[in-house]
């Protein structure tokens, strides 16, 4: 109840200032009516979706859009609140001074009128996140980007010089609402003509049934040396209420079968070798292991059994927190770790090669892109799909292509 009170208080204060800005620049009752109809409709829909949410079904498309529209409304109003409240920092002292120096009992008459220019600037600035969020909901979530890197290693087997791998992560098939866009992304992955495709977890939101409509789409993925995958935290079905523990276990078994139908070799704390001309590299896959309350089913020691210390190793681990906690200081040297999980929070500002920022950086040390420590690399993929918020703003869905080169020089394309 306290949470709802705080929520409504924040909404009320934001609406007060947002409406003040609107009243300053227009006297049209039609605009006032439109403002309140939109506000009440968005809030009403969110409250309805909140109370009708069924944990047995999981997060639905209607739940997702209710969240998206609420964010699209709150963020611009927060911008208006900050600017208009900033104007009041100057208006209130003037009103107090006027009240004590002029003979008038009406307090409201002492407040200077709001400046139309300030309200126009406030509304203009608020329009930027409003339009951006709406774009992210309707276009940005399918704005797939291919990010290419070239990494050099002295100890890369010569047979694998120029070897290309494609990483995808966080498909979250239950969130999709446009089959054609997903087909386009699959074609885009195949166009990279990588030697191997590696998927780093969260193929569904909660249930295996979410993946069923997309099996015939994702089974079009092709790579001459195969496709390998691991599980993410959402793949275990931990975030919905099941009728029984047996139903939950069966869901996971169904998910494993569907991954096999797609063509993935699912690594459950296991490893595989890719061999060329008598040389090999190891693909090591752990189940989900994450800090901060996330499932810790991953067993790195078990996963690396049968792998030699001197093998060139590529590790698939869904959660990047695993890298700092267990991987980077392990007695084995993992040349490349591939992770996902963060989604880059699906929101941020990024100028490729120059600047990137997202609020998720306050939660995860490694949240997007390539990082290096102790001669080992981790790539945190920004995710293929989306979850909860039905869009992406500034942090676009990612297909990663990494080319391995033998030598000492390292460059990012």
Short mmCIF file of C-alpha atoms in Angstrom, two decimals:
data_model
loop_
_atom_site.label_atom_id
_atom_site.label_comp_id
_atom_site.label_asym_id
_atom_site.label_seq_id
_atom_site.Cartn_x
_atom_site.Cartn_y
_atom_site.Cartn_z
CA UNK A 1 0.00 0.00 0.00
CA UNK A 2 2.86 2.37 0.84
CA UNK A 3 4.41 1.69 -2.58
CA UNK A 4 1.17 2.65 -4.30
CA UNK A 5 0.95 5.83 -2.21
CA UNK A 6 4.50 6.86 -3.16
CA UNK A 7 3.84 5.96 -6.79
CA UNK A 8 0.65 8.04 -6.94
CA UNK A 9 2.31 10.93 -5.10
CA UNK A 10 5.12 11.06 -7.66
CA UNK A 11 2.61 10.83 -10.52
CA UNK A 12 0.51 13.59 -8.94
CA UNK A 13 3.43 15.99 -8.52
CA UNK A 14 4.67 15.29 -12.06
CA UNK A 15 1.18 15.84 -13.47
CA UNK A 16 0.78 19.09 -11.58
CA UNK A 17 3.90 20.56 -13.14
CA UNK A 18 3.32 19.01 -16.56
CA UNK A 19 -0.18 20.48 -16.71
CA UNK A 20 1.14 23.86 -15.56
CA UNK A 21 3.48 23.93 -18.54
CA UNK A 22 0.62 23.07 -20.88
CA UNK A 23 -1.62 25.78 -19.41
CA UNK A 24 1.11 28.36 -19.84
CA UNK A 25 1.34 27.92 -23.60
CA UNK A 26 -2.29 27.21 -24.51
CA UNK A 27 -5.79 28.02 -23.26
CA UNK A 28 -7.43 25.33 -25.41
CA UNK A 29 -9.78 23.06 -23.48
CA UNK A 30 -9.32 20.45 -26.21
CA UNK A 31 -5.64 20.13 -25.34
CA UNK A 32 -6.49 19.92 -21.66
CA UNK A 33 -9.02 17.18 -22.32
CA UNK A 34 -6.56 15.24 -24.51
CA UNK A 35 -3.91 15.50 -21.80
CA UNK A 36 -6.15 14.06 -19.10
CA UNK A 37 -7.73 11.39 -21.31
CA UNK A 38 -4.26 10.10 -22.24
CA UNK A 39 -3.04 10.24 -18.64
CA UNK A 40 -6.07 8.47 -17.18
CA UNK A 41 -6.12 5.85 -19.96
CA UNK A 42 -2.44 4.95 -19.49
CA UNK A 43 -2.66 4.83 -15.71
CA UNK A 44 -5.94 2.93 -15.77
CA UNK A 45 -4.58 0.36 -18.19
CA UNK A 46 -1.44 -0.12 -16.08
CA UNK A 47 -3.43 -0.63 -12.88
CA UNK A 48 -5.76 -3.07 -14.66
CA UNK A 49 -2.85 -5.07 -16.09
CA UNK A 50 -1.12 -5.07 -12.71
CA UNK A 51 -4.09 -6.52 -10.87
CA UNK A 52 -5.01 -8.97 -13.63
CA UNK A 53 -1.44 -10.29 -13.93
CA UNK A 54 -1.36 -14.08 -13.60
CA UNK A 55 1.93 -15.56 -12.46
CA UNK A 56 0.94 -18.90 -13.96
CA UNK A 57 0.90 -17.34 -17.43
CA UNK A 58 3.85 -15.00 -17.05
CA UNK A 59 4.34 -11.57 -18.61
CA UNK A 60 1.98 -11.09 -21.57
CA UNK A 61 2.15 -8.68 -24.51
CA UNK A 62 -0.60 -6.55 -22.95
CA UNK A 63 1.36 -6.39 -19.67
CA UNK A 64 4.44 -5.36 -21.61
CA UNK A 65 2.71 -2.58 -23.53
CA UNK A 66 1.12 -1.28 -20.34
CA UNK A 67 4.63 -0.90 -18.89
CA UNK A 68 5.93 0.66 -22.10
CA UNK A 69 3.19 3.30 -22.30
CA UNK A 70 3.57 4.11 -18.61
CA UNK A 71 7.29 4.75 -19.14
CA UNK A 72 6.51 6.80 -22.25
CA UNK A 73 4.28 8.98 -20.09
CA UNK A 74 6.32 9.22 -16.89
CA UNK A 75 9.75 10.04 -18.36
CA UNK A 76 8.63 13.17 -20.29
CA UNK A 77 6.57 14.35 -17.31
CA UNK A 78 9.63 13.93 -15.11
CA UNK A 79 11.55 16.20 -17.48
CA UNK A 80 8.74 18.77 -17.21
CA UNK A 81 8.71 18.44 -13.42
CA UNK A 82 12.44 19.16 -13.15
CA UNK A 83 12.33 22.21 -15.41
CA UNK A 84 9.13 23.70 -14.01
CA UNK A 85 10.20 23.06 -10.42
CA UNK A 86 13.47 24.77 -11.31
CA UNK A 87 11.45 27.81 -12.34
CA UNK A 88 9.63 27.69 -8.98
CA UNK A 89 12.95 27.88 -7.15
CA UNK A 90 13.04 31.48 -8.38
CA UNK A 91 9.30 32.19 -8.25
CA UNK A 92 8.76 31.21 -4.61
CA UNK A 93 11.36 33.59 -3.09
CA UNK A 94 9.96 36.40 -5.23
CA UNK A 95 6.46 35.60 -3.96
CA UNK A 96 7.62 35.56 -0.33
CA UNK A 97 9.40 38.90 -0.73
CA UNK A 98 6.35 40.42 -2.43
CA UNK A 99 4.02 39.10 0.29
CA UNK A 100 5.92 40.85 3.07
CA UNK A 101 6.60 44.09 1.20
CA UNK A 102 3.27 44.70 -0.54
CA UNK A 103 -0.18 45.21 0.91
CA UNK A 104 -2.17 42.27 -0.44
CA UNK A 105 -3.77 39.41 1.44
CA UNK A 106 -4.10 37.10 -1.58
CA UNK A 107 -0.93 34.95 -1.58
CA UNK A 108 -1.45 33.76 -5.16
CA UNK A 109 -1.22 37.34 -6.48
CA UNK A 110 2.37 37.57 -5.28
CA UNK A 111 3.61 34.78 -7.52
CA UNK A 112 5.15 36.00 -10.80
CA UNK A 113 3.43 34.57 -13.85
CA UNK A 114 5.07 31.55 -15.40
CA UNK A 115 7.15 32.44 -18.42
CA UNK A 116 5.83 31.01 -21.66
CA UNK A 117 9.34 30.58 -23.01
CA UNK A 118 10.32 28.29 -20.12
CA UNK A 119 7.24 26.14 -20.67
CA UNK A 120 7.93 25.92 -24.40
CA UNK A 121 11.51 24.82 -23.76
CA UNK A 122 10.31 22.28 -21.17
CA UNK A 123 7.74 20.78 -23.53
CA UNK A 124 10.29 20.69 -26.35
CA UNK A 125 12.81 18.82 -24.21
CA UNK A 126 10.14 16.46 -22.87
CA UNK A 127 9.13 15.61 -26.43
CA UNK A 128 12.58 14.09 -27.08
CA UNK A 129 12.27 11.14 -24.67
CA UNK A 130 8.56 10.77 -25.50
CA UNK A 131 9.23 10.35 -29.22
CA UNK A 132 12.33 8.23 -28.56
CA UNK A 133 10.45 5.81 -26.33
CA UNK A 134 7.58 5.48 -28.80
CA UNK A 135 10.11 4.84 -31.58
CA UNK A 136 11.83 2.26 -29.39
CA UNK A 137 8.53 0.46 -28.82
CA UNK A 138 7.39 0.36 -32.42
CA UNK A 139 10.69 0.26 -34.36
CA UNK A 140 13.75 0.15 -32.14
CA UNK A 141 13.19 -3.34 -30.75
CA UNK A 142 13.79 -4.78 -34.22
CA UNK A 143 16.58 -2.39 -35.21
CA UNK A 144 19.15 -5.21 -35.42
CA UNK A 145 22.81 -4.21 -35.54
CA UNK A 146 25.75 -6.39 -36.58
CA UNK A 147 28.77 -5.53 -34.44
CA UNK A 148 32.09 -6.86 -35.69
CA UNK A 149 35.32 -7.37 -33.76
CA UNK A 150 38.75 -8.76 -34.62
CA UNK A 151 40.70 -10.28 -31.74
CA UNK A 152 44.33 -11.41 -31.93
CA UNK A 153 45.89 -14.23 -29.92
CA UNK A 154 49.47 -15.45 -29.92
CA UNK A 155 48.41 -18.97 -28.99
CA UNK A 156 45.55 -19.35 -31.46
CA UNK A 157 46.06 -22.59 -33.45
CA UNK A 158 47.16 -21.70 -36.98
CA UNK A 159 44.30 -23.70 -38.49
CA UNK A 160 41.87 -21.24 -36.88
CA UNK A 161 43.50 -18.04 -38.12
CA UNK A 162 40.61 -16.04 -39.60
CA UNK A 163 37.98 -18.19 -37.89
CA UNK A 164 34.64 -16.38 -37.50
CA UNK A 165 32.03 -16.89 -34.82
CA UNK A 166 28.62 -15.28 -34.45
CA UNK A 167 27.14 -14.76 -31.01
CA UNK A 168 23.49 -14.12 -30.26
CA UNK A 169 21.92 -13.92 -26.81
CA UNK A 170 18.67 -13.26 -24.95
CA UNK A 171 16.18 -14.14 -27.67
CA UNK A 172 13.20 -14.00 -25.27
CA UNK A 173 10.91 -15.47 -27.91
CA UNK A 174 7.78 -14.94 -25.81
CA UNK A 175 8.12 -11.18 -26.24
CA UNK A 176 8.11 -11.10 -30.05
CA UNK A 177 5.11 -9.70 -31.90
CA UNK A 178 6.40 -9.62 -35.49
CA UNK A 179 7.42 -12.89 -37.12
CA UNK A 180 8.72 -11.21 -40.27
CA UNK A 181 11.20 -9.10 -38.30
CA UNK A 182 12.56 -12.22 -36.59
CA UNK A 183 12.93 -13.93 -39.97
CA UNK A 184 14.83 -10.90 -41.22
CA UNK A 185 17.23 -11.13 -38.25
CA UNK A 186 17.82 -14.85 -38.89
CA UNK A 187 18.69 -14.06 -42.52
CA UNK A 188 21.02 -11.32 -41.27
CA UNK A 189 22.82 -13.84 -39.04
CA UNK A 190 23.23 -16.29 -41.92
CA UNK A 191 24.59 -13.53 -44.14
CA UNK A 192 27.62 -13.26 -41.85
CA UNK A 193 28.68 -16.74 -42.99
CA UNK A 194 30.43 -17.44 -39.70
CA UNK A 195 32.05 -20.81 -39.02
CA UNK A 196 30.08 -21.36 -35.82
CA UNK A 197 27.02 -19.81 -34.10
CA UNK A 198 27.01 -19.50 -30.31
CA UNK A 199 23.90 -18.67 -28.28
CA UNK A 200 24.33 -17.52 -24.69
CA UNK A 201 20.97 -18.12 -23.04
CA UNK A 202 17.44 -16.87 -22.34
CA UNK A 203 15.73 -18.28 -25.40
CA UNK A 204 12.34 -17.79 -23.68
CA UNK A 205 10.87 -15.58 -20.98
CA UNK A 206 9.50 -18.46 -18.94
CA UNK A 207 7.87 -21.29 -20.88
CA UNK A 208 8.99 -23.63 -23.64
CA UNK A 209 5.70 -23.04 -25.47
CA UNK A 210 6.85 -19.48 -26.26
CA UNK A 211 9.52 -20.92 -28.54
CA UNK A 212 7.28 -23.32 -30.46
CA UNK A 213 6.06 -20.81 -33.11
CA UNK A 214 9.67 -19.82 -33.84
CA UNK A 215 11.32 -23.22 -34.14
CA UNK A 216 10.81 -23.24 -37.91
CA UNK A 217 12.35 -19.75 -38.06
CA UNK A 218 15.43 -20.37 -35.94
CA UNK A 219 16.12 -23.78 -37.47
CA UNK A 220 17.07 -21.87 -40.62
CA UNK A 221 20.25 -20.78 -38.83
CA UNK A 222 23.28 -22.41 -40.42
CA UNK A 223 26.99 -22.63 -39.60
CA UNK A 224 29.38 -25.21 -41.05
CA UNK A 225 30.90 -26.10 -37.67
CA UNK A 226 27.57 -26.22 -35.87
CA UNK A 227 25.66 -24.22 -33.28
CA UNK A 228 26.14 -24.35 -29.52
CA UNK A 229 24.04 -22.91 -26.70
CA UNK A 230 23.70 -22.59 -22.93
CA UNK A 231 20.82 -21.81 -20.60
CA UNK A 232 20.05 -18.39 -19.14
CA UNK A 233 18.23 -17.59 -15.92
CA UNK A 234 14.84 -17.27 -17.67
CA UNK A 235 15.08 -20.69 -19.32
CA UNK A 236 14.52 -22.59 -16.05
CA UNK A 237 10.96 -21.30 -15.60
CA UNK A 238 11.71 -19.85 -12.17
CA UNK A 239 9.62 -16.69 -12.66
CA UNK A 240 6.16 -18.22 -13.09
CA UNK A 241 3.91 -20.25 -10.81
CA UNK A 242 3.67 -23.89 -11.95
CA UNK A 243 0.89 -26.33 -11.11
CA UNK A 244 3.54 -28.75 -9.81
CA UNK A 245 7.27 -29.25 -9.62
CA UNK A 246 6.90 -31.99 -12.23
CA UNK A 247 5.34 -29.50 -14.66
CA UNK A 248 8.28 -27.16 -14.18
CA UNK A 249 10.77 -29.96 -14.79
CA UNK A 250 8.89 -31.06 -17.88
CA UNK A 251 8.97 -27.50 -19.21
CA UNK A 252 12.76 -27.51 -19.02
CA UNK A 253 12.95 -30.87 -20.77
CA UNK A 254 10.63 -29.56 -23.49
CA UNK A 255 12.87 -26.51 -23.88
CA UNK A 256 15.94 -28.70 -24.30
CA UNK A 257 14.12 -30.71 -26.99
CA UNK A 258 13.11 -27.55 -28.86
CA UNK A 259 16.69 -26.27 -28.80
CA UNK A 260 17.76 -29.58 -30.33
CA UNK A 261 15.02 -29.22 -32.98
CA UNK A 262 16.46 -25.82 -33.88
CA UNK A 263 19.91 -27.34 -34.26
CA UNK A 264 21.61 -26.16 -31.07
CA UNK A 265 23.96 -28.43 -29.17
CA UNK A 266 22.99 -27.41 -25.63
CA UNK A 267 25.95 -27.49 -23.27
CA UNK A 268 24.95 -28.24 -19.67
CA UNK A 269 28.25 -27.75 -17.86
CA UNK A 270 29.90 -29.54 -20.78
CA UNK A 271 32.43 -28.97 -23.52
CA UNK A 272 32.95 -29.74 -27.17
CA UNK A 273 35.91 -29.52 -29.52
CA UNK A 274 36.05 -28.10 -33.03
CA UNK A 275 38.90 -29.65 -35.00
CA UNK A 276 40.69 -28.44 -38.13
CA UNK A 277 43.84 -29.89 -39.71
CA UNK A 278 44.76 -31.80 -36.58
CA UNK A 279 44.31 -28.76 -34.32
CA UNK A 280 41.41 -27.88 -32.06
CA UNK A 281 39.64 -25.23 -30.01
CA UNK A 282 37.36 -25.94 -27.06
CA UNK A 283 33.80 -24.68 -26.65
CA UNK A 284 32.95 -24.74 -22.94
CA UNK A 285 29.38 -24.12 -21.80
CA UNK A 286 28.13 -23.56 -18.26
CA UNK A 287 24.58 -23.37 -17.02
CA UNK A 288 23.43 -20.06 -15.58
CA UNK A 289 25.58 -18.58 -12.82
CA UNK A 290 24.80 -15.08 -11.64
CA UNK A 291 25.38 -12.86 -8.64
CA UNK A 292 22.63 -10.91 -6.91
CA UNK A 293 20.12 -13.68 -6.30
CA UNK A 294 20.23 -15.30 -9.75
CA UNK A 295 20.45 -19.06 -10.21
CA UNK A 296 23.88 -20.57 -9.71
CA UNK A 297 23.58 -23.83 -11.62
CA UNK A 298 26.82 -23.28 -13.50
CA UNK A 299 29.74 -25.57 -12.64
CA UNK A 300 32.88 -24.33 -14.35
CA UNK A 301 35.06 -27.14 -13.00
CA UNK A 302 32.71 -29.78 -14.38
CA UNK A 303 32.33 -27.92 -17.67
CA UNK A 304 36.08 -27.86 -18.31
CA UNK A 305 36.65 -31.56 -17.67
CA UNK A 306 38.46 -33.18 -20.61
CA UNK A 307 39.73 -29.75 -21.69
CA UNK A 308 43.50 -29.32 -21.52
CA UNK A 309 44.95 -26.28 -19.83
CA UNK A 310 46.73 -25.31 -23.05
CA UNK A 311 43.66 -25.61 -25.29
CA UNK A 312 42.31 -22.43 -26.87
CA UNK A 313 39.04 -21.97 -25.01
CA UNK A 314 35.78 -20.15 -25.75
CA UNK A 315 33.43 -20.08 -22.74
CA UNK A 316 29.68 -19.58 -22.97
CA UNK A 317 28.26 -18.18 -19.72
CA UNK A 318 24.99 -16.24 -19.72
CA UNK A 319 25.62 -13.81 -16.86
CA UNK A 320 28.72 -11.55 -17.10
CA UNK A 321 29.02 -11.40 -13.30
CA UNK A 322 30.28 -14.99 -13.53
CA UNK A 323 33.38 -13.78 -15.37
CA UNK A 324 34.63 -11.58 -12.55
CA UNK A 325 33.51 -13.97 -9.80
CA UNK A 326 34.94 -17.25 -11.09
CA UNK A 327 36.29 -17.18 -14.62
CA UNK A 328 38.97 -14.54 -15.00
CA UNK A 329 41.01 -15.83 -12.04
CA UNK A 330 40.48 -19.53 -12.71
CA UNK A 331 43.61 -21.65 -13.12
CA UNK A 332 42.55 -22.18 -16.74
CA UNK A 333 42.98 -19.30 -19.19
CA UNK A 334 39.68 -18.65 -20.99
CA UNK A 335 40.59 -16.71 -24.11
CA UNK A 336 37.07 -15.49 -24.85
CA UNK A 337 33.97 -15.57 -22.67
CA UNK A 338 30.64 -14.81 -24.32
CA UNK A 339 27.78 -13.52 -22.16
CA UNK A 340 24.53 -11.56 -22.38
CA UNK A 341 21.85 -11.09 -19.72
CA UNK A 342 22.05 -7.31 -19.21
CA UNK A 343 20.27 -6.27 -22.46
CA UNK A 344 22.15 -2.97 -21.95
CA UNK A 345 18.90 -2.30 -20.02
CA UNK A 346 17.38 -1.73 -23.50
CA UNK A 347 17.91 1.94 -22.85
CA UNK A 348 20.92 4.22 -23.13
CA UNK A 349 23.02 6.45 -25.31
CA UNK A 350 25.65 4.97 -27.57
CA UNK A 351 27.93 6.31 -30.28
CA UNK A 352 29.75 3.19 -31.52
CA UNK A 353 33.48 3.36 -30.89
CA UNK A 354 33.19 6.63 -28.94
CA UNK A 355 30.72 6.59 -26.10
CA UNK A 356 28.21 4.33 -24.40
CA UNK A 357 26.09 4.83 -21.31
CA UNK A 358 23.15 3.08 -19.70
CA UNK A 359 21.77 3.02 -16.15
CA UNK A 360 22.60 -0.70 -16.11
CA UNK A 361 26.26 0.26 -15.58
CA UNK A 362 25.37 0.89 -11.91
CA UNK A 363 24.37 -2.78 -11.61
CA UNK A 364 26.89 -4.55 -13.85
CA UNK A 365 30.59 -3.85 -14.21
CA UNK A 366 30.56 -5.47 -17.68
CA UNK A 367 27.31 -4.60 -19.42
CA UNK A 368 27.90 -4.25 -23.19
CA UNK A 369 30.73 -4.89 -25.62
CA UNK A 370 34.28 -6.21 -25.31
CA UNK A 371 36.28 -6.06 -22.07
CA UNK A 372 39.80 -7.34 -21.40
CA UNK A 373 41.55 -8.42 -18.21
CA UNK A 374 44.62 -10.60 -17.63
CA UNK A 375 44.86 -11.26 -21.36
CA UNK A 376 41.31 -12.65 -21.44
CA UNK A 377 38.29 -11.16 -23.18
CA UNK A 378 34.60 -11.09 -22.45
CA UNK A 379 31.94 -9.91 -24.88
CA UNK A 380 28.62 -8.91 -23.33
CA UNK A 381 26.03 -9.09 -26.07
CA UNK A 382 23.24 -6.49 -25.85
CA UNK A 383 20.64 -9.14 -26.64
CA UNK A 384 18.60 -10.22 -29.63
CA UNK A 385 15.16 -9.74 -28.09
CA UNK A 386 13.61 -7.70 -25.31
CA UNK A 387 11.82 -8.22 -22.01
CA UNK A 388 9.22 -6.35 -19.93
CA UNK A 389 9.67 -2.96 -21.65
CA UNK A 390 8.52 -3.73 -25.22
CA UNK A 391 11.21 -1.76 -26.98
CA UNK A 392 14.76 -0.48 -27.15
CA UNK A 393 15.98 3.10 -26.98
CA UNK A 394 19.58 3.77 -27.99
CA UNK A 395 20.76 0.24 -27.13
CA UNK A 396 19.80 -1.80 -30.18
CA UNK A 397 19.40 -5.59 -30.59
CA UNK A 398 22.77 -7.10 -31.39
CA UNK A 399 24.33 -9.77 -33.57
CA UNK A 400 28.02 -10.11 -32.70
CA UNK A 401 30.62 -11.34 -35.18
CA UNK A 402 34.12 -12.02 -33.85
CA UNK A 403 37.01 -12.95 -36.11
CA UNK A 404 39.97 -14.72 -34.53
CA UNK A 405 43.43 -13.84 -35.78
CA UNK A 406 46.78 -15.29 -34.85
CA UNK A 407 49.28 -12.66 -33.67
CA UNK A 408 49.79 -9.98 -31.06
CA UNK A 409 47.90 -7.04 -32.50
CA UNK A 410 44.30 -6.60 -31.36
CA UNK A 411 41.80 -4.32 -33.03
CA UNK A 412 38.06 -3.79 -32.79
CA UNK A 413 36.18 -3.14 -36.00
#
